[in-house]
Amino acid sequence: AQSVTQLGSHVSVSEGALVLLRCNYSSSVPPYLFWYVQYPNQGLQLLLKYTTGATLVKGINGFEAEFKKSETSFHLTKPSAHMSDAAEYFCAVTGYGQNFVFGPGTRLSVLP
Amino acid sequence: GAGVSQSPSNKVTEKGKDVELRCDPISGHTALYWYRQSLGQGLEFLIYFQGNSAPDKSGLPSDRFSAERTGGSVSTLTIQRTQQEDSAVYLCASSLTGSTEAFFGQGTRLTVV
């Protein structure tokens, strides 16, 4: 069985500040981890993914995430927030032969 | 097509009517997922198809909900005797295998009046 938790349903940061969105997972098989972004009234778009190999992965729009097996975490970061980053962010986990399980989402607000 | 296609994009139906929602996955993708997203909420898993395996139906909320996938491609989600609480955006996604990134369609917004 797999599950995902995202700490903080709503995160607010100032423009130019660090963005940190937290994701923890549980998985009975080696996990494949993903971050998706959903802009208002739009569909879900893949930000980045971890499958195997390098544990620090870079995605679009300057986001990156680090897979930490010992902490069962896959937190999403961006050094400097931009107004256009305001959106809903979903962490997801899957694995070989497993379903795609999404976390509840974190709404990011960027303040001017 | 280039991406996952869902139809209709919007559907308004009367309470008690049946509705069918269609999903055309990316060609060659063996895995197909249905999710439901209510206003301001996260993604609620409904059903998962992987190749010729029996689908994972563990997320279907009631026996009014069913889905099929014909020929390993197109999928139809059917909701019988719709209720107002069924109003939501229904999202379909496909992936090359069950372990690669899922690509989402734009969803079908269902409104039950």
GROMACS .gro file of C-alpha atoms in nm:
model
  225
    1ALA     CA    1   0.000   0.000   0.000
    2GLN     CA    2   0.112   0.352  -0.069
    3SER     CA    3   0.022   0.690   0.074
    4VAL     CA    4   0.133   1.050   0.054
    5THR     CA    5   0.110   1.328   0.308
    6GLN     CA    6   0.173   1.693   0.237
    7LEU     CA    7   0.235   1.912   0.538
    8GLY     CA    8   0.047   2.239   0.504
    9SER     CA    9  -0.262   2.270   0.291
   10HIS     CA   10  -0.175   2.634   0.228
   11VAL     CA   11   0.168   2.796   0.216
   12SER     CA   12   0.230   3.168   0.166
   13VAL     CA   13   0.565   3.315   0.073
   14SER     CA   14   0.681   3.656  -0.035
   15GLU     CA   15   0.800   3.709  -0.388
   16GLY     CA   16   1.171   3.628  -0.402
   17ALA     CA   17   1.161   3.410  -0.092
   18LEU     CA   18   1.243   3.041  -0.071
   19VAL     CA   19   0.963   2.800  -0.152
   20LEU     CA   20   0.953   2.475   0.045
   21LEU     CA   21   0.662   2.235   0.003
   22ARG     CA   22   0.680   1.918   0.206
   23CYS     CA   23   0.595   1.566   0.095
   24ASN     CA   24   0.631   1.240   0.283
   25TYR     CA   25   0.534   0.904   0.146
   26SER     CA   26   0.499   0.543   0.241
   27SER     CA   27   0.543   0.263  -0.006
   28SER     CA   28   0.576  -0.114   0.009
   29VAL     CA   29   0.791  -0.114  -0.305
   30PRO     CA   30   1.072   0.112  -0.426
   31PRO     CA   31   0.892   0.439  -0.491
   32TYR     CA   32   0.873   0.652  -0.796
   33LEU     CA   33   0.792   1.006  -0.688
   34PHE     CA   34   0.641   1.300  -0.871
   35TRP     CA   35   0.537   1.660  -0.822
   36TYR     CA   36   0.254   1.800  -1.027
   37VAL     CA   37   0.132   2.159  -1.048
   38GLN     CA   38  -0.220   2.276  -1.118
   39TYR     CA   39  -0.269   2.639  -1.211
   40PRO     CA   40  -0.614   2.788  -1.158
   41ASN     CA   41  -0.871   2.636  -1.389
   42GLN     CA   42  -0.612   2.425  -1.564
   43GLY     CA   43  -0.514   2.059  -1.576
   44LEU     CA   44  -0.227   1.890  -1.395
   45GLN     CA   45   0.122   1.937  -1.531
   46LEU     CA   46   0.429   1.738  -1.435
   47LEU     CA   47   0.691   1.946  -1.256
   48LEU     CA   48   0.953   1.680  -1.191
   49LYS     CA   49   1.001   1.313  -1.114
   50TYR     CA   50   1.229   1.073  -0.936
   51THR     CA   51   1.252   0.714  -1.056
   52THR     CA   52   1.608   0.592  -1.010
   53GLY     CA   53   1.955   0.744  -1.006
   54ALA     CA   54   2.034   1.091  -0.881
   55THR     CA   55   1.832   1.177  -0.573
   56LEU     CA   56   1.828   1.550  -0.647
   57VAL     CA   57   1.606   1.611  -0.943
   58LYS     CA   58   1.545   1.933  -1.129
   59GLY     CA   59   1.222   2.024  -1.294
   60ILE     CA   60   1.062   2.302  -1.487
   61ASN     CA   61   1.038   2.664  -1.374
   62GLY     CA   62   1.337   2.638  -1.141
   63PHE     CA   63   1.190   2.380  -0.905
   64GLU     CA   64   1.384   2.090  -0.765
   65ALA     CA   65   1.324   1.808  -0.519
   66GLU     CA   66   1.541   1.569  -0.325
   67PHE     CA   67   1.454   1.207  -0.257
   68LYS     CA   68   1.559   1.110   0.094
   69LYS     CA   69   1.491   0.744   0.153
   70SER     CA   70   1.585   0.753   0.520
   71GLU     CA   71   1.328   1.026   0.581
   72THR     CA   72   1.074   0.895   0.326
   73SER     CA   73   1.056   1.249   0.195
   74PHE     CA   74   1.049   1.424  -0.139
   75HIS     CA   75   1.026   1.794  -0.057
   76LEU     CA   76   0.991   2.050  -0.335
   77THR     CA   77   1.197   2.368  -0.332
   78LYS     CA   78   1.260   2.678  -0.535
   79PRO     CA   79   1.517   2.937  -0.430
   80SER     CA   80   1.315   3.244  -0.528
   81ALA     CA   81   0.938   3.254  -0.561
   82HIS     CA   82   0.772   3.430  -0.848
   83MET     CA   83   0.415   3.551  -0.865
   84SER     CA   84   0.350   3.304  -1.145
   85ASP     CA   85   0.427   3.015  -0.908
   86ALA     CA   86   0.094   3.059  -0.731
   87ALA     CA   87  -0.087   2.731  -0.785
   88GLU     CA   88  -0.183   2.400  -0.626
   89TYR     CA   89   0.099   2.148  -0.592
   90PHE     CA   90   0.047   1.775  -0.564
   91CYS     CA   91   0.299   1.512  -0.463
   92ALA     CA   92   0.242   1.159  -0.594
   93VAL     CA   93   0.392   0.814  -0.551
   94THR     CA   94   0.378   0.500  -0.755
   95GLY     CA   95   0.587   0.190  -0.797
   96TYR     CA   96   0.614  -0.119  -1.008
   97GLY     CA   97   0.266  -0.262  -1.046
   98GLN     CA   98   0.119   0.001  -0.816
   99ASN     CA   99  -0.146   0.266  -0.850
  100PHE     CA  100  -0.067   0.636  -0.872
  101VAL     CA  101  -0.144   0.786  -0.531
  102PHE     CA  102  -0.166   1.161  -0.483
  103GLY     CA  103  -0.130   1.371  -0.173
  104PRO     CA  104  -0.402   1.618  -0.072
  105GLY     CA  105  -0.221   1.911  -0.230
  106THR     CA  106  -0.065   2.234  -0.106
  107ARG     CA  107  -0.189   2.569  -0.227
  108LEU     CA  108   0.099   2.811  -0.275
  109SER     CA  109   0.031   3.183  -0.253
  110VAL     CA  110   0.299   3.434  -0.347
  111LEU     CA  111   0.271   3.775  -0.188
  112PRO     CA  112   0.408   4.086  -0.356
  113GLY     CA  113  -0.342   1.223  -3.052
  114ALA     CA  114  -0.070   1.415  -2.877
  115GLY     CA  115  -0.224   1.404  -2.533
  116VAL     CA  116  -0.500   1.256  -2.323
  117SER     CA  117  -0.837   1.360  -2.454
  118GLN     CA  118  -1.154   1.371  -2.250
  119SER     CA  119  -1.507   1.432  -2.362
  120PRO     CA  120  -1.729   1.609  -2.304
  121SER     CA  121  -1.542   1.896  -2.141
  122ASN     CA  122  -1.858   2.000  -1.960
  123LYS     CA  123  -2.170   1.805  -1.877
  124VAL     CA  124  -2.482   1.926  -1.701
  125THR     CA  125  -2.729   1.655  -1.612
  126GLU     CA  126  -3.042   1.619  -1.408
  127LYS     CA  127  -3.038   1.427  -1.085
  128GLY     CA  128  -3.120   1.063  -1.147
  129LYS     CA  129  -2.993   1.052  -1.504
  130ASP     CA  130  -2.703   0.834  -1.620
  131VAL     CA  131  -2.389   0.989  -1.769
  132GLU     CA  132  -2.094   0.854  -1.963
  133LEU     CA  133  -1.755   1.021  -1.961
  134ARG     CA  134  -1.498   0.928  -2.221
  135CYS     CA  135  -1.118   0.917  -2.207
  136ASP     CA  136  -0.882   0.865  -2.500
  137PRO     CA  137  -0.536   0.793  -2.358
  138ILE     CA  138  -0.206   0.857  -2.529
  139SER     CA  139  -0.147   0.588  -2.789
  140GLY     CA  140   0.059   0.300  -2.653
  141HIS     CA  141   0.003   0.381  -2.288
  142THR     CA  142  -0.088   0.067  -2.097
  143ALA     CA  143  -0.199   0.229  -1.774
  144LEU     CA  144  -0.510   0.443  -1.739
  145TYR     CA  145  -0.645   0.616  -1.429
  146TRP     CA  146  -0.963   0.796  -1.334
  147TYR     CA  147  -0.972   1.053  -1.055
  148ARG     CA  148  -1.234   1.290  -0.921
  149GLN     CA  149  -1.159   1.642  -0.803
  150SER     CA  150  -1.424   1.833  -0.616
  151LEU     CA  151  -1.405   2.212  -0.591
  152GLY     CA  152  -1.091   2.312  -0.405
  153GLN     CA  153  -1.009   1.954  -0.314
  154GLY     CA  154  -0.738   1.705  -0.400
  155LEU     CA  155  -0.752   1.410  -0.635
  156GLU     CA  156  -0.974   1.123  -0.530
  157PHE     CA  157  -0.869   0.796  -0.692
  158LEU     CA  158  -1.149   0.607  -0.865
  159ILE     CA  159  -1.014   0.326  -1.081
  160TYR     CA  160  -0.691   0.203  -1.240
  161PHE     CA  161  -0.644  -0.010  -1.551
  162GLN     CA  162  -0.308  -0.174  -1.625
  163GLY     CA  163  -0.279  -0.370  -1.948
  164ASN     CA  164  -0.487  -0.686  -1.943
  165SER     CA  165  -0.491  -0.714  -1.565
  166ALA     CA  166  -0.810  -0.688  -1.367
  167PRO     CA  167  -0.872  -0.320  -1.289
  168ASP     CA  168  -0.822  -0.179  -0.941
  169LYS     CA  169  -1.173  -0.058  -0.858
  170SER     CA  170  -1.104   0.012  -0.494
  171GLY     CA  171  -1.171   0.385  -0.529
  172LEU     CA  172  -1.517   0.370  -0.682
  173PRO     CA  173  -1.744   0.540  -0.426
  174SER     CA  174  -2.057   0.333  -0.489
  175ASP     CA  175  -2.204   0.072  -0.719
  176ARG     CA  176  -2.349   0.355  -0.926
  177PHE     CA  177  -2.001   0.406  -1.066
  178SER     CA  178  -1.845   0.175  -1.322
  179ALA     CA  179  -1.575   0.195  -1.586
  180GLU     CA  180  -1.450  -0.009  -1.873
  181ARG     CA  181  -1.158   0.006  -2.105
  182THR     CA  182  -1.211  -0.138  -2.449
  183GLY     CA  183  -0.925  -0.286  -2.650
  184GLY     CA  184  -0.673  -0.153  -2.403
  185SER     CA  185  -0.736   0.200  -2.524
  186VAL     CA  186  -1.047   0.414  -2.480
  187SER     CA  187  -1.212   0.416  -2.140
  188THR     CA  188  -1.564   0.510  -2.037
  189LEU     CA  189  -1.666   0.605  -1.685
  190THR     CA  190  -2.037   0.560  -1.626
  191ILE     CA  191  -2.231   0.710  -1.339
  192GLN     CA  192  -2.583   0.581  -1.297
  193ARG     CA  193  -2.864   0.766  -1.123
  194THR     CA  194  -2.649   1.073  -1.069
  195GLN     CA  195  -2.667   1.261  -0.741
  196GLN     CA  196  -2.574   1.620  -0.663
  197GLU     CA  197  -2.269   1.502  -0.468
  198ASP     CA  198  -2.135   1.354  -0.793
  199SER     CA  199  -2.072   1.707  -0.919
  200ALA     CA  200  -1.697   1.740  -0.970
  201VAL     CA  201  -1.425   1.744  -1.231
  202TYR     CA  202  -1.345   1.393  -1.350
  203LEU     CA  203  -0.985   1.356  -1.458
  204CYS     CA  204  -0.836   1.082  -1.669
  205ALA     CA  205  -0.465   1.010  -1.693
  206SER     CA  206  -0.250   0.759  -1.877
  207SER     CA  207   0.106   0.640  -1.845
  208LEU     CA  208   0.334   0.429  -2.059
  209THR     CA  209   0.356   0.167  -1.791
  210GLY     CA  210   0.229   0.167  -1.439
  211SER     CA  211   0.548   0.319  -1.309
  212THR     CA  212   0.612   0.619  -1.529
  213GLU     CA  213   0.470   0.968  -1.514
  214ALA     CA  214   0.098   1.007  -1.569
  215PHE     CA  215  -0.027   1.251  -1.829
  216PHE     CA  216  -0.358   1.414  -1.753
  217GLY     CA  217  -0.646   1.519  -1.969
  218GLN     CA  218  -0.821   1.850  -1.913
  219GLY     CA  219  -1.107   1.680  -1.735
  220THR     CA  220  -1.484   1.667  -1.762
  221ARG     CA  221  -1.670   1.907  -1.539
  222LEU     CA  222  -1.989   1.732  -1.430
  223THR     CA  223  -2.270   1.933  -1.278
  224VAL     CA  224  -2.575   1.753  -1.144
  225VAL     CA  225  -2.878   1.979  -1.102
   0.00000   0.00000   0.00000
